């Protein structure tokens, strides 16, 4: 897969958007009990490094390119339990109105649609194939994946990621969920942009390197 896709190839672009530690961990950046799988004890580790002035505009830029959001079940559950109650705030209104897709084998389509409006279920035994079809559908906007570490890992494994937006934070967490496969395969990337926040965060954009 080539980064030329972003310049000329039609179809949606899948963008992974993650707060990530220096040792590649993305688990539970925003809350103490957000995700304690595997005995993870550092929930909320990202919060002290958030620089509104530097990181806010970047997150806004990514949302401006986003035509839909894609979630794994766990992250969607958290989001669906929070954003509908925040109606009236411009960003919340955008989150509630934008088309959303959730990958799950256990959630029903009716439940997905009723709990958070404009949500479409990508279910069944081959959700990755459904994501592949979504990516190849009409339009050239972005499908942003927020968090959703297990889903993001599968998307990387299947070469379905067109851009990585990473907030690389100056902390080592010593283990936890990652979006990077450990299959021994090299996946060259090209650095598109980088900026430094006052908190030491490197705000990076990468795309798959041309083959």
mmCIF file of C-alpha atoms in Angstrom:
data_model
loop_
_atom_site.group_PDB
_atom_site.id
_atom_site.type_symbol
_atom_site.label_atom_id
_atom_site.label_comp_id
_atom_site.label_asym_id
_atom_site.label_seq_id
_atom_site.Cartn_x
_atom_site.Cartn_y
_atom_site.Cartn_z
ATOM 1 C CA UNK A 1 0.000 0.000 0.000
ATOM 2 C CA UNK A 2 1.379 3.391 -0.956
ATOM 3 C CA UNK A 3 0.871 6.826 0.533
ATOM 4 C CA UNK A 4 -0.006 7.936 -3.029
ATOM 5 C CA UNK A 5 -3.494 6.779 -2.045
ATOM 6 C CA UNK A 6 -3.916 10.022 -0.124
ATOM 7 C CA UNK A 7 -3.214 12.104 -3.226
ATOM 8 C CA UNK A 8 -5.004 10.291 -5.989
ATOM 9 C CA UNK A 9 -6.707 7.035 -5.075
ATOM 10 C CA UNK A 10 -10.414 7.166 -4.339
ATOM 11 C CA UNK A 11 -11.945 5.678 -1.213
ATOM 12 C CA UNK A 12 -12.089 6.503 2.456
ATOM 13 C CA UNK A 13 -8.837 6.918 4.416
ATOM 14 C CA UNK A 14 -8.451 5.124 7.726
ATOM 15 C CA UNK A 15 -6.658 7.289 10.290
ATOM 16 C CA UNK A 16 -5.468 5.886 13.610
ATOM 17 C CA UNK A 17 -5.481 8.580 16.296
ATOM 18 C CA UNK A 18 -3.735 7.623 19.537
ATOM 19 C CA UNK A 19 -2.019 8.911 22.628
ATOM 20 C CA UNK A 20 0.975 6.590 22.866
ATOM 21 C CA UNK A 21 3.807 6.085 25.334
ATOM 22 C CA UNK A 22 7.442 5.969 24.305
ATOM 23 C CA UNK A 23 7.355 2.169 24.620
ATOM 24 C CA UNK A 24 4.297 1.879 22.383
ATOM 25 C CA UNK A 25 1.452 1.500 24.892
ATOM 26 C CA UNK A 26 -1.975 3.006 24.140
ATOM 27 C CA UNK A 27 -4.000 1.442 26.978
ATOM 28 C CA UNK A 28 -6.233 3.646 29.154
ATOM 29 C CA UNK A 29 -4.687 7.067 28.445
ATOM 30 C CA UNK A 30 -7.640 9.080 29.713
ATOM 31 C CA UNK A 31 -8.977 7.550 32.921
ATOM 32 C CA UNK A 32 -7.837 5.573 35.943
ATOM 33 C CA UNK A 33 -10.309 2.725 35.451
ATOM 34 C CA UNK A 34 -10.745 3.104 31.713
ATOM 35 C CA UNK A 35 -9.158 -0.286 30.953
ATOM 36 C CA UNK A 36 -7.528 -2.449 33.612
ATOM 37 C CA UNK A 37 -7.077 -5.556 31.457
ATOM 38 C CA UNK A 38 -3.905 -7.441 32.263
ATOM 39 C CA UNK A 39 -3.613 -5.688 35.604
ATOM 40 C CA UNK A 40 -2.804 -2.344 33.964
ATOM 41 C CA UNK A 41 -2.220 0.175 36.766
ATOM 42 C CA UNK A 42 -1.469 3.420 34.955
ATOM 43 C CA UNK A 43 -4.902 4.530 33.759
ATOM 44 C CA UNK A 44 -4.983 8.235 32.934
ATOM 45 C CA UNK A 45 -1.242 8.378 32.256
ATOM 46 C CA UNK A 46 -1.678 10.735 29.299
ATOM 47 C CA UNK A 47 -3.530 13.519 31.088
ATOM 48 C CA UNK A 48 -0.508 15.354 32.635
ATOM 49 C CA UNK A 49 1.016 15.718 29.159
ATOM 50 C CA UNK A 50 -1.975 17.271 27.413
ATOM 51 C CA UNK A 51 -1.058 20.694 25.996
ATOM 52 C CA UNK A 52 -4.242 22.412 24.829
ATOM 53 C CA UNK A 53 -2.452 25.038 22.748
ATOM 54 C CA UNK A 54 -0.325 22.578 20.794
ATOM 55 C CA UNK A 55 -2.431 19.430 20.736
ATOM 56 C CA UNK A 56 -5.932 20.906 20.540
ATOM 57 C CA UNK A 57 -5.525 22.328 17.014
ATOM 58 C CA UNK A 58 -4.074 19.024 15.761
ATOM 59 C CA UNK A 59 -7.028 17.054 17.111
ATOM 60 C CA UNK A 60 -9.328 19.637 15.539
ATOM 61 C CA UNK A 61 -7.542 19.292 12.202
ATOM 62 C CA UNK A 62 -7.990 15.524 12.225
ATOM 63 C CA UNK A 63 -11.697 15.892 13.040
ATOM 64 C CA UNK A 64 -12.067 18.369 10.170
ATOM 65 C CA UNK A 65 -10.824 15.620 7.817
ATOM 66 C CA UNK A 66 -13.062 12.996 9.390
ATOM 67 C CA UNK A 67 -16.293 11.886 7.736
ATOM 68 C CA UNK A 68 -16.918 8.928 10.047
ATOM 69 C CA UNK A 69 -15.633 7.355 13.248
ATOM 70 C CA UNK A 70 -14.756 3.677 13.658
ATOM 71 C CA UNK A 71 -14.612 1.973 17.065
ATOM 72 C CA UNK A 72 -14.040 -1.364 18.679
ATOM 73 C CA UNK A 73 -16.803 -2.464 21.048
ATOM 74 C CA UNK A 74 -15.090 -1.472 24.294
ATOM 75 C CA UNK A 75 -14.154 2.064 23.248
ATOM 76 C CA UNK A 76 -17.578 2.555 21.678
ATOM 77 C CA UNK A 77 -19.240 1.560 24.970
ATOM 78 C CA UNK A 78 -17.286 4.271 26.803
ATOM 79 C CA UNK A 79 -18.034 6.895 24.173
ATOM 80 C CA UNK A 80 -21.724 5.969 23.888
ATOM 81 C CA UNK A 81 -22.041 6.331 27.640
ATOM 82 C CA UNK A 82 -20.592 9.847 27.640
ATOM 83 C CA UNK A 83 -21.164 11.921 24.512
ATOM 84 C CA UNK A 84 -24.978 11.842 24.134
ATOM 85 C CA UNK A 85 -25.263 13.593 27.530
ATOM 86 C CA UNK A 86 -22.995 16.455 26.411
ATOM 87 C CA UNK A 87 -25.277 17.810 23.686
ATOM 88 C CA UNK A 88 -24.995 21.558 23.254
ATOM 89 C CA UNK A 89 -21.203 21.712 23.197
ATOM 90 C CA UNK A 90 -19.943 22.190 19.592
ATOM 91 C CA UNK A 91 -17.490 19.270 19.725
ATOM 92 C CA UNK A 92 -20.028 17.023 21.439
ATOM 93 C CA UNK A 93 -22.616 17.927 18.818
ATOM 94 C CA UNK A 94 -20.123 16.962 16.117
ATOM 95 C CA UNK A 95 -19.375 13.654 17.834
ATOM 96 C CA UNK A 96 -23.081 12.876 18.165
ATOM 97 C CA UNK A 97 -23.962 13.820 14.587
ATOM 98 C CA UNK A 98 -21.081 12.247 12.668
ATOM 99 C CA UNK A 99 -21.594 8.736 11.206
ATOM 100 C CA UNK A 100 -20.156 6.084 13.496
ATOM 101 C CA UNK A 101 -19.282 2.428 12.968
ATOM 102 C CA UNK A 102 -18.685 -0.114 15.713
ATOM 103 C CA UNK A 103 -17.090 -3.538 15.240
ATOM 104 C CA UNK A 104 -18.674 -6.147 17.508
ATOM 105 C CA UNK A 105 -19.826 -9.769 17.482
ATOM 106 C CA UNK A 106 -22.124 -9.326 20.485
ATOM 107 C CA UNK A 107 -23.784 -5.937 20.035
ATOM 108 C CA UNK A 108 -27.048 -5.847 18.105
ATOM 109 C CA UNK A 109 -27.687 -3.321 15.341
ATOM 110 C CA UNK A 110 -30.738 -1.951 17.163
ATOM 111 C CA UNK A 111 -28.813 -1.536 20.411
ATOM 112 C CA UNK A 112 -25.998 0.259 18.619
ATOM 113 C CA UNK A 113 -28.358 2.684 16.907
ATOM 114 C CA UNK A 114 -30.448 3.376 20.017
ATOM 115 C CA UNK A 115 -27.582 3.974 22.438
ATOM 116 C CA UNK A 116 -25.696 6.444 20.225
ATOM 117 C CA UNK A 117 -27.406 7.951 17.229
ATOM 118 C CA UNK A 118 -26.010 7.490 13.740
ATOM 119 C CA UNK A 119 -24.161 4.306 14.736
ATOM 120 C CA UNK A 120 -23.909 1.391 12.302
ATOM 121 C CA UNK A 121 -22.887 -2.079 13.448
ATOM 122 C CA UNK A 122 -20.146 -3.951 11.610
ATOM 123 C CA UNK A 123 -20.775 -7.421 12.985
ATOM 124 C CA UNK A 124 -20.413 -11.034 11.968
ATOM 125 C CA UNK A 125 -17.377 -13.272 11.739
ATOM 126 C CA UNK A 126 -15.418 -11.141 9.268
ATOM 127 C CA UNK A 127 -15.636 -7.553 10.478
ATOM 128 C CA UNK A 128 -12.257 -6.780 8.925
ATOM 129 C CA UNK A 129 -13.711 -7.508 5.493
ATOM 130 C CA UNK A 130 -16.545 -5.093 6.269
ATOM 131 C CA UNK A 131 -14.003 -2.445 7.260
ATOM 132 C CA UNK A 132 -12.166 -3.118 3.997
ATOM 133 C CA UNK A 133 -15.411 -2.527 2.083
ATOM 134 C CA UNK A 134 -16.069 0.668 4.062
ATOM 135 C CA UNK A 135 -12.579 1.914 3.224
ATOM 136 C CA UNK A 136 -13.185 1.234 -0.464
ATOM 137 C CA UNK A 137 -16.568 2.956 -0.522
ATOM 138 C CA UNK A 138 -17.302 6.304 -2.110
ATOM 139 C CA UNK A 139 -15.798 9.529 -0.871
ATOM 140 C CA UNK A 140 -12.232 10.417 0.011
ATOM 141 C CA UNK A 141 -12.663 11.628 3.593
ATOM 142 C CA UNK A 142 -11.198 10.137 6.708
ATOM 143 C CA UNK A 143 -12.492 7.324 8.881
ATOM 144 C CA UNK A 144 -10.896 8.049 12.239
ATOM 145 C CA UNK A 145 -10.195 5.275 14.738
ATOM 146 C CA UNK A 146 -9.984 6.621 18.291
ATOM 147 C CA UNK A 147 -8.427 4.267 20.826
ATOM 148 C CA UNK A 148 -9.852 0.792 20.111
ATOM 149 C CA UNK A 149 -6.466 -0.881 20.541
ATOM 150 C CA UNK A 150 -7.527 -4.414 19.571
ATOM 151 C CA UNK A 151 -9.277 -3.231 16.414
ATOM 152 C CA UNK A 152 -6.439 -0.856 15.514
ATOM 153 C CA UNK A 153 -3.936 -3.706 15.827
ATOM 154 C CA UNK A 154 -5.960 -5.801 13.378
ATOM 155 C CA UNK A 155 -6.195 -2.894 10.937
ATOM 156 C CA UNK A 156 -2.413 -2.501 10.970
ATOM 157 C CA UNK A 157 -1.968 -6.254 10.492
ATOM 158 C CA UNK A 158 -4.236 -6.186 7.422
ATOM 159 C CA UNK A 159 -2.654 -3.078 5.828
ATOM 160 C CA UNK A 160 -5.820 -1.033 6.222
ATOM 161 C CA UNK A 161 -4.271 2.051 7.848
ATOM 162 C CA UNK A 162 -3.622 5.082 5.655
ATOM 163 C CA UNK A 163 -2.354 7.465 8.304
ATOM 164 C CA UNK A 164 -1.122 7.364 11.893
ATOM 165 C CA UNK A 165 -1.730 10.439 14.070
ATOM 166 C CA UNK A 166 0.288 9.775 17.192
ATOM 167 C CA UNK A 167 0.786 11.860 20.300
ATOM 168 C CA UNK A 168 4.111 10.363 21.404
ATOM 169 C CA UNK A 169 4.383 11.025 25.122
ATOM 170 C CA UNK A 170 7.540 11.082 27.276
ATOM 171 C CA UNK A 171 6.730 8.165 29.546
ATOM 172 C CA UNK A 172 7.579 4.450 29.717
ATOM 173 C CA UNK A 173 4.694 2.303 30.944
ATOM 174 C CA UNK A 174 6.421 -1.064 31.053
ATOM 175 C CA UNK A 175 3.698 -3.011 29.259
ATOM 176 C CA UNK A 176 0.115 -2.754 28.122
ATOM 177 C CA UNK A 177 -1.956 -2.818 24.950
ATOM 178 C CA UNK A 178 -0.310 -1.696 21.718
ATOM 179 C CA UNK A 179 -1.515 -1.006 18.191
ATOM 180 C CA UNK A 180 1.682 -2.467 16.709
ATOM 181 C CA UNK A 181 1.837 -6.110 15.544
ATOM 182 C CA UNK A 182 4.603 -8.387 16.795
ATOM 183 C CA UNK A 183 4.619 -10.668 13.749
ATOM 184 C CA UNK A 184 8.197 -10.038 12.642
ATOM 185 C CA UNK A 185 7.143 -8.125 9.536
ATOM 186 C CA UNK A 186 8.667 -4.734 8.729
ATOM 187 C CA UNK A 187 6.223 -1.965 7.784
ATOM 188 C CA UNK A 188 8.136 1.150 6.632
ATOM 189 C CA UNK A 189 6.483 4.511 7.309
ATOM 190 C CA UNK A 190 7.211 8.047 6.193
ATOM 191 C CA UNK A 191 7.052 11.000 8.573
ATOM 192 C CA UNK A 192 4.613 13.591 7.226
ATOM 193 C CA UNK A 193 4.789 16.133 10.039
ATOM 194 C CA UNK A 194 6.022 16.557 13.593
ATOM 195 C CA UNK A 195 5.600 19.268 16.230
ATOM 196 C CA UNK A 196 6.587 19.448 19.880
ATOM 197 C CA UNK A 197 4.260 20.415 22.699
ATOM 198 C CA UNK A 198 5.464 22.272 25.784
ATOM 199 C CA UNK A 199 4.905 19.079 27.804
ATOM 200 C CA UNK A 200 7.432 17.147 25.707
ATOM 201 C CA UNK A 201 4.848 15.369 23.555
ATOM 202 C CA UNK A 202 5.818 14.840 19.913
ATOM 203 C CA UNK A 203 2.766 15.282 17.682
ATOM 204 C CA UNK A 204 3.508 13.055 14.697
ATOM 205 C CA UNK A 205 1.790 12.112 11.465
ATOM 206 C CA UNK A 206 2.994 9.051 9.546
ATOM 207 C CA UNK A 207 1.833 7.324 6.395
ATOM 208 C CA UNK A 208 2.860 3.969 4.910
ATOM 209 C CA UNK A 209 5.995 4.525 2.830
ATOM 210 C CA UNK A 210 5.668 4.143 -0.956
ATOM 211 C CA UNK A 211 6.537 0.649 -2.044
#
